[in-house]
PDB file of C-alpha atoms in Angstrom:
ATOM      1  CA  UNK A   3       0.000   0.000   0.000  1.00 87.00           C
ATOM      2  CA  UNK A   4       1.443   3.604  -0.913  1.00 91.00           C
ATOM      3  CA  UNK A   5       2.019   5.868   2.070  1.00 93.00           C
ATOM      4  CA  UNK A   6       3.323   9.228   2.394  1.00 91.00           C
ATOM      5  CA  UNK A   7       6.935  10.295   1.877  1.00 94.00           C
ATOM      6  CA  UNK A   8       6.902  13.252   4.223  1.00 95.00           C
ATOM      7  CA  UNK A   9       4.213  13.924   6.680  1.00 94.00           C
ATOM      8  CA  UNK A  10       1.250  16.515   5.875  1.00 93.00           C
ATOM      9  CA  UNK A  11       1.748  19.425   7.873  1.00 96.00           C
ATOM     10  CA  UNK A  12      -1.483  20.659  10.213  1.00 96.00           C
ATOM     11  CA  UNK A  13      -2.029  23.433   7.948  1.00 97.00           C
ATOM     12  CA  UNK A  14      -1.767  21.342   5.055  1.00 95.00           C
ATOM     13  CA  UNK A  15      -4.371  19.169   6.155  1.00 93.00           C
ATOM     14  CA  UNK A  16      -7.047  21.443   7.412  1.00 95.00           C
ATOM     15  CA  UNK A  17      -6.854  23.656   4.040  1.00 95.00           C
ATOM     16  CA  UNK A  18      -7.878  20.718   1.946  1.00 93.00           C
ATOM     17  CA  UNK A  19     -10.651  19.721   4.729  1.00 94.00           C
ATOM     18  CA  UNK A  20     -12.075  23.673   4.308  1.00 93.00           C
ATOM     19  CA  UNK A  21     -14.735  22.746   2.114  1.00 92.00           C
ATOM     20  CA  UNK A  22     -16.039  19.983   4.078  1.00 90.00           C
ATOM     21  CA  UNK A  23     -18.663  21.614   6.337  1.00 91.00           C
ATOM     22  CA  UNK A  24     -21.538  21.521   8.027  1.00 91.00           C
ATOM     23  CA  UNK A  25     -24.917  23.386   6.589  1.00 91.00           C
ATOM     24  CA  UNK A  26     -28.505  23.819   7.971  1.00 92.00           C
ATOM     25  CA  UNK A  27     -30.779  21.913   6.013  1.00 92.00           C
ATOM     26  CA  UNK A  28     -32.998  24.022   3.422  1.00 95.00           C
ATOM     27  CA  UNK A  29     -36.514  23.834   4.670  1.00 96.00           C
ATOM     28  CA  UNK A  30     -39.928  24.870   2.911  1.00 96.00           C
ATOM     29  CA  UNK A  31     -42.904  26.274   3.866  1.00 96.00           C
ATOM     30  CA  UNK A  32     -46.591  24.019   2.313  1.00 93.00           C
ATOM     31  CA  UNK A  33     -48.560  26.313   1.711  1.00 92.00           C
ATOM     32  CA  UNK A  34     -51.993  23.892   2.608  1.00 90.00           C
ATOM     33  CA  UNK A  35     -50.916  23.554   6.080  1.00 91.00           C
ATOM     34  CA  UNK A  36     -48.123  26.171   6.919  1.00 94.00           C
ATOM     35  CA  UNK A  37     -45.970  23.148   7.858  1.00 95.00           C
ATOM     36  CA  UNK A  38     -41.614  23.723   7.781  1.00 96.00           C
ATOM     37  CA  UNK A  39     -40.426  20.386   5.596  1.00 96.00           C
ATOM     38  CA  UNK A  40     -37.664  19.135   3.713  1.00 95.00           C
ATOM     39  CA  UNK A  41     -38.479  19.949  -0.051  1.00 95.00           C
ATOM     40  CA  UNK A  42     -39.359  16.641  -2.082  1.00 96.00           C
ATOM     41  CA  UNK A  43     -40.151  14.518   1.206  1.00 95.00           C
ATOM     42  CA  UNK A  44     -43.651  13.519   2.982  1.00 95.00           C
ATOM     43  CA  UNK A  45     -44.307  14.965   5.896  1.00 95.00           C
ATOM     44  CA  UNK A  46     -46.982  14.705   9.190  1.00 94.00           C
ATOM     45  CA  UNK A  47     -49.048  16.937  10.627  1.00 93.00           C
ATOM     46  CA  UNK A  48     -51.563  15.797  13.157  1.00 91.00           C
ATOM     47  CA  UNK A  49     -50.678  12.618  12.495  1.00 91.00           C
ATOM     48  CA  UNK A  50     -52.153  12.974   8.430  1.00 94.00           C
ATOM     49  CA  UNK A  51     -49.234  12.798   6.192  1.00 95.00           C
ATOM     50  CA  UNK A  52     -48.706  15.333   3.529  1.00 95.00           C
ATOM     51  CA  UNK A  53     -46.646  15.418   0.347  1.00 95.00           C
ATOM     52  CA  UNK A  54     -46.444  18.135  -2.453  1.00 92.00           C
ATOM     53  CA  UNK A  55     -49.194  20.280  -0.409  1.00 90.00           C
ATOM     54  CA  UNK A  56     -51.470  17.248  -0.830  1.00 93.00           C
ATOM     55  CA  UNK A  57     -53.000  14.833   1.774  1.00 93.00           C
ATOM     56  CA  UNK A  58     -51.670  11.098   0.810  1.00 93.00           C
ATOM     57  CA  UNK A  59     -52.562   9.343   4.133  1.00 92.00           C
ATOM     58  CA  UNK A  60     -55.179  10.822   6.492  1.00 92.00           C
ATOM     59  CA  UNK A  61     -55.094   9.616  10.149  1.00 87.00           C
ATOM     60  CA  UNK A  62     -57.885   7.162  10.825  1.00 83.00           C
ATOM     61  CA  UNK A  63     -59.721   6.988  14.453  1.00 69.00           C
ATOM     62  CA  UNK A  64     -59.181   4.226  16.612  1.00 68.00           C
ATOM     63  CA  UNK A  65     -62.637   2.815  18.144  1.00 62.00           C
TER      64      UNK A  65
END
């Protein structure tokens, strides 16, 4: 296996690590329900589940 001839300095390392960060996930607004979601997933509210402002599965009672 091929290893390094000289070791990477500190400063080396972390400028080649600069673009790996951490970002807050971009969120949406529906406008049906005023719910905050992740675009292009299914969400709940009130236990009905929601996707594309549309209700897919509605939340049945229990007797």
């Amino acid at each position: 296996m091929p290893n390094p001839k000289r070791k990477f300095s500190k400063s080396r390392r972390d400028k080649r690590r600069t673009h790996y960060k951490a970002e807050a996930p971009t969120l949406t607004t529906c406008q049906t329900t005023g719910a905050v979601h992740l675009p292009h997933r299914a969400y709940t509210v009130d236990g009905n589940v929601y996707y594309n402002g549309k209700l897919l599965i509605e939340k049945t009672a229990v007797a």
